[in-house]
Amino acid sequence: MQRALQKCGASCLYIDRLFSTLNTHDGKFEGRNPPRDGQNQNNLKRLEQNDDYMSEAILNACAKNDVRPGLTFKHSAQRNQELEKRKSEKDFENRLRNPKRGRLEAERREEGLEKPIGEENKGFTLLQKMGYKPGTSIGKSSSSGRTEPVPVVLKTDRQGLGREAALREVEKRKIKIKANRLDKLSDYRSQLSSKFSSKAALKDLRLSQITCENLDLKNSIESPPYPWFWREKIKENAEDIETEEKDLEEEEKEEEEEEQLEPEEQLEMLTLYLRRTYFYCIWRVNHKSIRAMTESKMLQFSPFESSVDCTFWHKLNQIKLDEDMLEEKERTIWGTFAHNESSSRFSIDYSAFNEIPQFSQNKQPMRGVLVNFNTIESFKDCDKMEIIKKHGKDLETSWNEEIDPNIALGKFILICFADLKKYHFYYWLAFIAPKGPPALITKDPVPISNILSGEQIALLHYLTQKSGQHFTVKLNDDDSLEILPFDMYGQLCSTGSRVFLGFLDPGYLPDTPGWPLRTLLKVASFRWPELLEKANKIGVICLRLSSSDQEKIAARNSVYLEVQLSKEAEIETQWVGWERNERSKFGPRVANLSKTMDPGRLAECAVDLNLKLMKWRLLPQIDLEVIKNCSCLLLGAGTLGCAVARVLMGWGVRKISFVDCGNVSYSNPVRQSLFLHKHCLGAGALKAKAAAESLLEIFPGVDAQGIQLDIPMPGHSITESQHEEVKKTVQRLEELISSHEAIFLLTDSRESRWLPTMLGKNHNKLVINAALGFDSFLVMRHGVLQASADPPKDSSPSTPSKQKTIDGHNLGCYFCNDVVAPRNSMLQRSLDQQCTVVRPGVSQIAAALAAELLVSVLQHPLRGDAPASFDQEQSAADSGSPLGLLPHSVRGYLAQFQIILPATRSFPQCAACSSLILNEYKDKGFDFLLQVFNSPGFLEDLTGLSELQKNSEEAEIWALTDSEGEME
């Protein structure tokens, strides 16, 4: 019974609470021994005097604080119940906050549950009256009685009491959400107005932060009352830089920050601080007093707004792939700035990499440094403050040298990471400027027309055309102007002349000069420190040129102001200048060019990407331009032709021509990768044209064409009426071979390769041949002519050489190992002999080897005349090609998964490439070809193969005769 009460859950706790309510202190039982008879009678009397635990009095007492339906209900009871509920929740939270107290309560609870219910419990006594005995169940004498409580089963498919109220609450929330949506739609205009107001408040907040920081530093206040009273600082640790760029990969997760004040609230607090402390307001400027305001206020500068043109990223992409590769070296680049009436625009385009900058009077150059990192991690982890400090020192050192008036005194830094695969460019610009004591404005900026007449302004424009970006303006007693070099300013000041500092100002605000003035004033104090000692006021002419009025001075925008420099402490110069991103925070920007680039240009760059990456580590000496500019003629657009074309495109070959006379059949697309089911419909598309169209669909930048041509073959007789047509075909084929650098023989018969072999040798072209068997293949390159223009004369059979290579002009062709001239092999063939019946993988292997053989030959300095090795153990370094060995032929046997590399010399009596054949074609031309086409034995008679066959037969007869004689 003890375990049953413990497992009963809420019901047992409720019963136990009733039992504890009914306990009496006078009738406690001590231990488990039953009381004596007298004690039993006294106890029973006391029990009878108390109310029964099922009586109405007990239930009414329990219902006072219970507001469940069906019991006595009062509003006051409900409120008390809610208060008790809140109190219990608070107590529970307190117990969670105080683990010691919660642990003690848990220990006491466990201790109470482990002890059995004592006999002193009044409820236990009542159960004993009903016949309960410890260890048994009530009302059952057998051991099969229930000793466990009835489990509680929740009915989720029924709605109990209080369910309707919950549904009404859900419905109310839905109605409220819908009303909020309607309010948002109706308040769209107010939302836009609020958005613009927030932007204006953020702009005023930035200005107030700058002012607060300057005023606090001037009054020796090292830290602001709140961190956001001053501008956000660039932290030296890269992990603390808040980039907040959506496109940055592997961005570090930041911890959730506490709720911050809105910009409007921050602006209100900061404005109140400035008014109370410095009598300063950004809308009504007051500093300490109205009189002090009119006498001096701090000089502020309008920062540059960078604009990097997409042409710059295209040029950087090219330089990274072709020149820099894995180097992270610094490059000198150029940027330009000009006056604009809406922004201080600083532009960087493709001309940034020129050695000499391009500039005009309204396009002023500034020198910069580019650092392109290899990984996004190195871009993020680099020490930004150390970078700007390093180049700031270099800039300060250059001030001791002669200053070029045409180049800005400042300098900019561009650090970036180029994701060349996705065409995402992550970059951050810094316009280096010294950070020092603020300069004070002793005379508010006024239009230049207030101090100079119209004639003087025109003269100033004329004289500044050759003066450069910074200069000295001297005003003579006769009101004439002189434009002098910037270096003469200190000397003229010491003589008491009326002089001004002048510079071409990119600023656009009427009372704020541009960023270059910050560096200009620093250089002036660096070169002429006596100006600070005498506390001289410097007059500055901010010359702003208008690009819309033929580069004339815009008098309404150019301003004049007077400043007084503050004396600096003898400390190391600090440097600032990192640009804020679009969110007005210190962090990089992202240029996504994948959506703006021309799809054709994008595909072309992507094709070359993997090839150029080979040069970074694996093959730095490979010449990709030779492969790209190689024009290839593929004779045959079948299984081999399609596969070879795909591999050539992978190597970047841009010009591919197909020659074929067949149509696409339904059996082709599964084996020939350039054809689809649509090419089989009807009579079938022309193979050559369909293959060329497929290449253009794969890569629009390829120059692919398909030519329908039926190649004439030896042994295939030609009637007299076909002479003109065949002659045009031969001329067309010869034109194609002469206009291409590499020729691939990929036809499906032996005799169809004869004419291209002869023409290729005659025009000294690199010919690659690929032939298939059922489970074997042959890939070979034909020999070329010698360096002389004339075909080589017949030579005597060469003797075996001790060298393990054969020169390229001595290599044999496809027919050099045959003693039988090609004939019509299509006669009397069954269906399995007419179709190319091979294992499907053989054609892919042979096609890949053919294309790779061409690429390897093109990388050799001798090209087609490169020697072939028949020693498979020769090292790649000895071959002369960066891609490895240059075999003459590759024979593969798929049944044994074996490849051998035989090399053979050219055969003087070859029916295709011997000098006899080439000279005969040169002498007779098409008439010679007619004899070859119509007379199967003509080639054998011309080259002496017939006599060779006859001699071999006689030798065999003599050998048999000798054997018979010996047998006798």
XYZ file of N, CA and C in Angstrom, residues 624-633 645 647-657 695 699-705:
90
model
N 48.964 27.994 -71.506
C 47.544 27.798 -71.807
C 47.125 28.515 -73.077
N 47.828 29.576 -73.447
C 47.456 30.306 -74.657
C 47.679 29.458 -75.907
N 48.707 28.628 -75.911
C 48.949 27.761 -77.060
C 47.782 26.797 -77.251
N 47.295 26.257 -76.153
C 46.155 25.335 -76.237
C 44.892 26.082 -76.650
N 44.696 27.240 -76.078
C 43.485 28.011 -76.381
C 43.423 28.422 -77.851
N 44.551 28.760 -78.439
C 44.577 29.240 -79.821
C 44.722 28.126 -80.848
N 44.801 26.895 -80.406
C 44.939 25.765 -81.333
C 43.580 25.444 -81.954
N 43.517 25.457 -83.271
C 42.284 25.124 -83.993
C 42.303 23.640 -84.344
N 41.218 22.952 -84.038
C 41.157 21.493 -84.183
C 40.067 21.110 -85.179
N 40.412 20.198 -86.090
C 39.478 19.650 -87.070
C 39.210 18.203 -86.710
N 35.738 16.216 -78.482
C 35.348 17.633 -78.428
C 35.127 18.096 -76.995
N 36.555 16.943 -74.257
C 37.839 17.070 -73.564
C 38.591 18.305 -74.049
N 38.531 18.579 -75.351
C 39.207 19.767 -75.881
C 38.610 21.039 -75.289
N 37.285 21.064 -75.137
C 36.662 22.234 -74.510
C 37.116 22.381 -73.059
N 37.288 21.254 -72.372
C 37.783 21.325 -71.001
C 39.176 21.915 -70.910
N 39.976 21.730 -71.978
C 41.320 22.310 -72.014
C 41.324 23.749 -72.523
N 40.169 24.266 -72.864
C 40.084 25.665 -73.269
C 40.224 25.911 -74.756
N 40.177 24.870 -75.583
C 40.258 25.072 -77.037
C 39.015 25.830 -77.495
N 39.222 26.872 -78.288
C 38.121 27.744 -78.685
C 37.591 27.465 -80.102
N 38.352 26.828 -80.964
C 37.908 26.596 -82.346
C 37.890 25.099 -82.616
N 36.702 24.558 -82.865
C 36.508 23.132 -83.133
C 35.576 22.999 -84.336
N 36.006 22.224 -85.318
C 35.201 21.998 -86.528
C 34.950 20.509 -86.681
N 27.802 22.103 -78.857
C 28.947 22.772 -78.234
C 28.624 24.215 -77.902
N 28.854 25.891 -74.237
C 29.717 27.054 -74.000
C 29.580 28.002 -75.182
N 28.876 29.114 -75.029
C 28.663 30.025 -76.163
C 29.939 30.655 -76.693
N 31.021 30.619 -75.941
C 32.248 31.268 -76.386
C 33.077 30.447 -77.354
N 32.683 29.213 -77.642
C 33.465 28.371 -78.541
C 33.093 28.687 -79.990
N 34.079 28.608 -80.860
C 33.860 28.792 -82.305
C 33.705 27.409 -82.916
N 32.478 26.927 -83.002
C 32.195 25.567 -83.488
C 31.406 25.640 -84.777
N 31.773 24.795 -85.707
C 31.052 24.702 -86.969
C 30.992 23.251 -87.406
